[in-house]
Structures are given as C-alpha cells and as structure tokens.
C-alpha cells in the first residue's frame, strides 16, 4: 500500500519476495514491512534511494526474512525498528544509513527479539549524535557489540536498553 502517509507491506501471508517492485522513494511517515509470514527477502527494494526525513523504518514480525540487503541504498531514516524477525541473520543492508533524522524524542534505534540475528554490524555507520534512544534487546545470538558508534552513544546519558543478548 502506497499513499501520502508512506509505504506499507503488511499481512501478505503468501508473498515470498518483492520481485518486480520498482520503488525509488518514500515521502511519508513510514516504511513498514510487517507481518509477512513467507517473505524471505526484500532485495527488490535496492531501487529505493530516498525517504523523507521523518520516515520510520519498521521491519517487524516477518517469519522467514533472512536479511535486509534490499535497503542497502538508504542513507537516512527517521528511526529504525527491527523486531520479531526470527530467521533474520544480519542487518548488513542498513550499513549505508548514517543518520536518524526525526525529532530528538523519536530518533529510536531498536533491534529487538530477533532470534537468529548474529551480527549488528549493519548499524556501524549511524552517527551516535543522531540516536536519541537505543534498544538492543533479546537477540540471543548477538555476542559482540563493540561498534565505535554504539560505544560513543553509551558514553552519553541518553536512554538505552541493552540486555538479554548473548
């Protein structure tokens, strides 16, 4: 669904990929990829180069999604929520994102409850000054979090919740 508020891909139980989608920009409040039980990849989103400064990127509850490589051309979003994707192995497709750009209270970076996620290296380029709230929670295979930007963020007094990871 595309409208003036954003782009949403929600509750498509039989959708396995986005082949044929040619989305180049999203100028709205959200880019939602949620509740897609059979979606294994979002590679077709590699044509997406720009979103508005307030766009919330939410990748949530996609039962068999393996990676987010299709987002490799995005440089900024308003906030990032990657949650409840049990087969997700990495978030390397987020590695070009350097800024979270909404108002200070909503610049959330949340990686939550991704059971097979082994690495969060994909967030290594996000400026720590652009993060307002950090959540890295319940990712049982994430064992290393020595990213320079995250360490710099942790030196601030801004909100954080980092627990229940390996």
PDB file of C-alpha atoms in Angstrom:
ATOM      1  CA  UNK A   1       0.000   0.000   0.000  1.00  0.00           C
ATOM      2  CA  UNK A   2       1.436   3.363  -1.023  1.00  0.00           C
ATOM      3  CA  UNK A   3      -0.208   6.620  -0.034  1.00  0.00           C
ATOM      4  CA  UNK A   4       0.756  10.112   1.049  1.00  0.00           C
ATOM      5  CA  UNK A   5       1.481   8.840   4.555  1.00  0.00           C
ATOM      6  CA  UNK A   6       4.029   6.256   3.447  1.00  0.00           C
ATOM      7  CA  UNK A   7       4.541   2.733   2.157  1.00  0.00           C
ATOM      8  CA  UNK A   8       3.358  -0.357   3.963  1.00  0.00           C
ATOM      9  CA  UNK A   9       3.745  -4.028   3.191  1.00  0.00           C
ATOM     10  CA  UNK A  10       1.646  -5.692   5.881  1.00  0.00           C
ATOM     11  CA  UNK A  11      -0.103  -9.069   6.316  1.00  0.00           C
ATOM     12  CA  UNK A  12       0.803 -10.677   2.993  1.00  0.00           C
ATOM     13  CA  UNK A  13       0.986 -14.299   4.107  1.00  0.00           C
ATOM     14  CA  UNK A  14       1.859 -15.764   0.673  1.00  0.00           C
ATOM     15  CA  UNK A  15       4.295 -13.085  -0.503  1.00  0.00           C
ATOM     16  CA  UNK A  16       7.821 -14.549  -0.749  1.00  0.00           C
ATOM     17  CA  UNK A  17       9.721 -11.614  -2.298  1.00  0.00           C
ATOM     18  CA  UNK A  18       9.196  -8.199  -3.835  1.00  0.00           C
ATOM     19  CA  UNK A  19      10.347  -9.085  -7.339  1.00  0.00           C
ATOM     20  CA  UNK A  20       9.064  -6.544  -9.856  1.00  0.00           C
ATOM     21  CA  UNK A  21       8.649  -3.726  -7.324  1.00  0.00           C
ATOM     22  CA  UNK A  22      10.377  -0.563  -8.502  1.00  0.00           C
ATOM     23  CA  UNK A  23      10.126   1.754  -5.508  1.00  0.00           C
ATOM     24  CA  UNK A  24      12.602   4.649  -5.668  1.00  0.00           C
ATOM     25  CA  UNK A  25      11.418   6.927  -2.864  1.00  0.00           C
ATOM     26  CA  UNK A  26       9.057   7.169   0.102  1.00  0.00           C
ATOM     27  CA  UNK A  27       7.933  10.614   1.182  1.00  0.00           C
ATOM     28  CA  UNK A  28       5.771   9.935   4.158  1.00  0.00           C
ATOM     29  CA  UNK A  29       5.760   8.965   7.797  1.00  0.00           C
ATOM     30  CA  UNK A  30       6.538   5.281   7.406  1.00  0.00           C
ATOM     31  CA  UNK A  31       8.105   2.414   5.523  1.00  0.00           C
ATOM     32  CA  UNK A  32       6.568  -0.662   7.141  1.00  0.00           C
ATOM     33  CA  UNK A  33       7.437  -4.252   6.320  1.00  0.00           C
ATOM     34  CA  UNK A  34       5.393  -6.189   8.858  1.00  0.00           C
ATOM     35  CA  UNK A  35       3.622  -9.474   9.437  1.00  0.00           C
ATOM     36  CA  UNK A  36       4.606 -11.141   6.153  1.00  0.00           C
ATOM     37  CA  UNK A  37       4.817 -14.840   7.018  1.00  0.00           C
ATOM     38  CA  UNK A  38       6.505 -16.070   3.795  1.00  0.00           C
ATOM     39  CA  UNK A  39       8.682 -13.081   2.878  1.00  0.00           C
ATOM     40  CA  UNK A  40      12.271 -14.372   2.588  1.00  0.00           C
ATOM     41  CA  UNK A  41      13.908 -11.290   1.068  1.00  0.00           C
ATOM     42  CA  UNK A  42      13.342  -7.647   0.263  1.00  0.00           C
ATOM     43  CA  UNK A  43      16.083  -7.440  -2.367  1.00  0.00           C
ATOM     44  CA  UNK A  44      13.818  -5.613  -4.835  1.00  0.00           C
ATOM     45  CA  UNK A  45      13.942  -2.567  -2.537  1.00  0.00           C
ATOM     46  CA  UNK A  46      17.501  -1.904  -3.704  1.00  0.00           C
ATOM     47  CA  UNK A  47      15.953   0.672  -6.069  1.00  0.00           C
ATOM     48  CA  UNK A  48      14.890   2.675  -3.005  1.00  0.00           C
ATOM     49  CA  UNK A  49      17.272   5.594  -2.644  1.00  0.00           C
ATOM     50  CA  UNK A  50      15.431   8.183  -0.610  1.00  0.00           C
ATOM     51  CA  UNK A  51      12.902   8.556   2.150  1.00  0.00           C
ATOM     52  CA  UNK A  52      11.727  11.718   3.851  1.00  0.00           C
ATOM     53  CA  UNK A  53      13.494  12.835   6.996  1.00  0.00           C
ATOM     54  CA  UNK A  54      10.616  11.714   9.194  1.00  0.00           C
ATOM     55  CA  UNK A  55      10.131   8.233   7.709  1.00  0.00           C
ATOM     56  CA  UNK A  56      10.047   5.469  10.303  1.00  0.00           C
ATOM     57  CA  UNK A  57      11.574   2.206   9.061  1.00  0.00           C
ATOM     58  CA  UNK A  58       9.885  -0.750  10.741  1.00  0.00           C
ATOM     59  CA  UNK A  59      10.756  -4.344   9.864  1.00  0.00           C
ATOM     60  CA  UNK A  60       8.659  -6.410  12.187  1.00  0.00           C
ATOM     61  CA  UNK A  61       7.320  -9.930  12.566  1.00  0.00           C
ATOM     62  CA  UNK A  62       8.409 -11.381   9.227  1.00  0.00           C
ATOM     63  CA  UNK A  63       8.670 -15.095   9.971  1.00  0.00           C
ATOM     64  CA  UNK A  64      11.269 -16.171   7.391  1.00  0.00           C
ATOM     65  CA  UNK A  65      13.023 -12.936   6.380  1.00  0.00           C
ATOM     66  CA  UNK A  66      16.770 -13.681   6.239  1.00  0.00           C
ATOM     67  CA  UNK A  67      18.305 -10.218   5.707  1.00  0.00           C
ATOM     68  CA  UNK A  68      17.533  -6.609   4.846  1.00  0.00           C
ATOM     69  CA  UNK A  69      20.012  -6.289   1.971  1.00  0.00           C
ATOM     70  CA  UNK A  70      17.444  -4.576  -0.233  1.00  0.00           C
ATOM     71  CA  UNK A  71      17.783  -1.429   1.880  1.00  0.00           C
ATOM     72  CA  UNK A  72      21.467  -1.015   1.060  1.00  0.00           C
ATOM     73  CA  UNK A  73      20.997   2.314  -0.750  1.00  0.00           C
ATOM     74  CA  UNK A  74      19.326   4.249   2.087  1.00  0.00           C
ATOM     75  CA  UNK A  75      21.460   6.877   3.825  1.00  0.00           C
ATOM     76  CA  UNK A  76      18.999   8.175   6.416  1.00  0.00           C
ATOM     77  CA  UNK A  77      15.640   7.437   8.003  1.00  0.00           C
ATOM     78  CA  UNK A  78      13.702   8.926  10.889  1.00  0.00           C
ATOM     79  CA  UNK A  79      14.006   5.909  13.159  1.00  0.00           C
ATOM     80  CA  UNK A  80      14.722   2.181  12.865  1.00  0.00           C
ATOM     81  CA  UNK A  81      12.819  -0.673  14.452  1.00  0.00           C
ATOM     82  CA  UNK A  82      13.876  -4.253  13.605  1.00  0.00           C
ATOM     83  CA  UNK A  83      11.759  -6.528  15.772  1.00  0.00           C
ATOM     84  CA  UNK A  84      10.484 -10.104  15.989  1.00  0.00           C
ATOM     85  CA  UNK A  85      12.070 -11.464  12.798  1.00  0.00           C
ATOM     86  CA  UNK A  86      13.011 -14.969  13.993  1.00  0.00           C
ATOM     87  CA  UNK A  87      15.066 -16.016  10.937  1.00  0.00           C
ATOM     88  CA  UNK A  88      16.862 -12.702  10.344  1.00  0.00           C
ATOM     89  CA  UNK A  89      20.612 -13.406  10.316  1.00  0.00           C
ATOM     90  CA  UNK A  90      22.085  -9.928   9.798  1.00  0.00           C
ATOM     91  CA  UNK A  91      21.159  -6.313   9.251  1.00  0.00           C
ATOM     92  CA  UNK A  92      24.050  -5.508   6.913  1.00  0.00           C
ATOM     93  CA  UNK A  93      21.621  -3.887   4.478  1.00  0.00           C
ATOM     94  CA  UNK A  94      21.377  -0.927   6.872  1.00  0.00           C
ATOM     95  CA  UNK A  95      25.099  -0.149   6.660  1.00  0.00           C
ATOM     96  CA  UNK A  96      24.731   2.961   4.463  1.00  0.00           C
ATOM     97  CA  UNK A  97      22.437   4.669   6.969  1.00  0.00           C
ATOM     98  CA  UNK A  98      24.407   7.401   8.703  1.00  0.00           C
ATOM     99  CA  UNK A  99      21.656   9.464  10.333  1.00  0.00           C
ATOM    100  CA  UNK A 100      18.391   9.137  12.216  1.00  0.00           C
ATOM    101  CA  UNK A 101      16.609  12.334  11.354  1.00  0.00           C
ATOM    102  CA  UNK A 102      13.304  12.863  13.157  1.00  0.00           C
ATOM    103  CA  UNK A 103      12.849  14.986  16.260  1.00  0.00           C
ATOM    104  CA  UNK A 104      15.076  14.088  19.204  1.00  0.00           C
ATOM    105  CA  UNK A 105      12.420  12.156  21.130  1.00  0.00           C
ATOM    106  CA  UNK A 106      11.697   9.787  18.259  1.00  0.00           C
ATOM    107  CA  UNK A 107      15.197   9.022  16.924  1.00  0.00           C
ATOM    108  CA  UNK A 108      14.927   5.433  18.073  1.00  0.00           C
ATOM    109  CA  UNK A 109      17.311   2.662  17.078  1.00  0.00           C
ATOM    110  CA  UNK A 110      15.728  -0.598  18.207  1.00  0.00           C
ATOM    111  CA  UNK A 111      16.872  -4.139  17.444  1.00  0.00           C
ATOM    112  CA  UNK A 112      14.619  -6.378  19.464  1.00  0.00           C
ATOM    113  CA  UNK A 113      13.812 -10.087  19.691  1.00  0.00           C
ATOM    114  CA  UNK A 114      15.457 -11.407  16.528  1.00  0.00           C
ATOM    115  CA  UNK A 115      16.276 -14.986  17.488  1.00  0.00           C
ATOM    116  CA  UNK A 116      18.832 -15.814  14.754  1.00  0.00           C
ATOM    117  CA  UNK A 117      20.449 -12.407  14.396  1.00  0.00           C
ATOM    118  CA  UNK A 118      24.187 -12.932  14.804  1.00  0.00           C
ATOM    119  CA  UNK A 119      25.558  -9.502  13.941  1.00  0.00           C
ATOM    120  CA  UNK A 120      24.532  -5.879  14.301  1.00  0.00           C
ATOM    121  CA  UNK A 121      27.433  -4.615  12.144  1.00  0.00           C
ATOM    122  CA  UNK A 122      24.856  -3.072   9.816  1.00  0.00           C
ATOM    123  CA  UNK A 123      24.309  -0.153  12.223  1.00  0.00           C
ATOM    124  CA  UNK A 124      28.007   0.713  12.497  1.00  0.00           C
ATOM    125  CA  UNK A 125      27.768   3.905  10.408  1.00  0.00           C
ATOM    126  CA  UNK A 126      24.877   5.593  12.192  1.00  0.00           C
ATOM    127  CA  UNK A 127      26.112   8.738  13.881  1.00  0.00           C
ATOM    128  CA  UNK A 128      25.799   8.374  17.659  1.00  0.00           C
ATOM    129  CA  UNK A 129      24.707  12.006  17.897  1.00  0.00           C
ATOM    130  CA  UNK A 130      21.670  11.234  15.752  1.00  0.00           C
ATOM    131  CA  UNK A 131      20.424   8.481  18.105  1.00  0.00           C
ATOM    132  CA  UNK A 132      18.153   9.507  20.951  1.00  0.00           C
ATOM    133  CA  UNK A 133      17.100   6.117  22.320  1.00  0.00           C
ATOM    134  CA  UNK A 134      18.914   2.788  21.844  1.00  0.00           C
ATOM    135  CA  UNK A 135      17.371  -0.668  22.332  1.00  0.00           C
ATOM    136  CA  UNK A 136      19.341  -3.854  21.642  1.00  0.00           C
ATOM    137  CA  UNK A 137      17.318  -6.433  23.473  1.00  0.00           C
ATOM    138  CA  UNK A 138      16.629 -10.165  23.355  1.00  0.00           C
ATOM    139  CA  UNK A 139      18.797 -11.129  20.398  1.00  0.00           C
ATOM    140  CA  UNK A 140      20.251 -14.366  21.822  1.00  0.00           C
ATOM    141  CA  UNK A 141      22.935 -14.857  19.136  1.00  0.00           C
ATOM    142  CA  UNK A 142      24.339 -11.309  19.218  1.00  0.00           C
ATOM    143  CA  UNK A 143      27.532 -11.653  21.192  1.00  0.00           C
ATOM    144  CA  UNK A 144      29.625  -8.640  20.166  1.00  0.00           C
ATOM    145  CA  UNK A 145      28.647  -5.009  20.431  1.00  0.00           C
ATOM    146  CA  UNK A 146      31.967  -3.228  20.158  1.00  0.00           C
ATOM    147  CA  UNK A 147      30.865  -0.832  17.457  1.00  0.00           C
ATOM    148  CA  UNK A 148      32.553   2.545  17.851  1.00  0.00           C
ATOM    149  CA  UNK A 149      29.322   4.497  17.336  1.00  0.00           C
ATOM    150  CA  UNK A 150      27.444   2.445  19.934  1.00  0.00           C
ATOM    151  CA  UNK A 151      30.274   2.833  22.458  1.00  0.00           C
ATOM    152  CA  UNK A 152      30.198   6.605  21.868  1.00  0.00           C
ATOM    153  CA  UNK A 153      26.442   6.637  22.376  1.00  0.00           C
ATOM    154  CA  UNK A 154      26.805   4.698  25.631  1.00  0.00           C
ATOM    155  CA  UNK A 155      29.120   7.427  26.913  1.00  0.00           C
ATOM    156  CA  UNK A 156      26.128   9.803  26.872  1.00  0.00           C
ATOM    157  CA  UNK A 157      23.248   9.888  29.337  1.00  0.00           C
ATOM    158  CA  UNK A 158      20.602   9.263  26.687  1.00  0.00           C
ATOM    159  CA  UNK A 159      18.191   6.322  27.150  1.00  0.00           C
ATOM    160  CA  UNK A 160      19.354   2.811  26.411  1.00  0.00           C
ATOM    161  CA  UNK A 161      18.268  -0.751  26.992  1.00  0.00           C
ATOM    162  CA  UNK A 162      20.821  -3.422  26.149  1.00  0.00           C
ATOM    163  CA  UNK A 163      20.128  -6.804  27.671  1.00  0.00           C
ATOM    164  CA  UNK A 164      19.256 -10.465  27.069  1.00  0.00           C
ATOM    165  CA  UNK A 165      21.702 -10.790  24.198  1.00  0.00           C
ATOM    166  CA  UNK A 166      24.428 -13.440  24.178  1.00  0.00           C
TER     167      UNK A 166
END
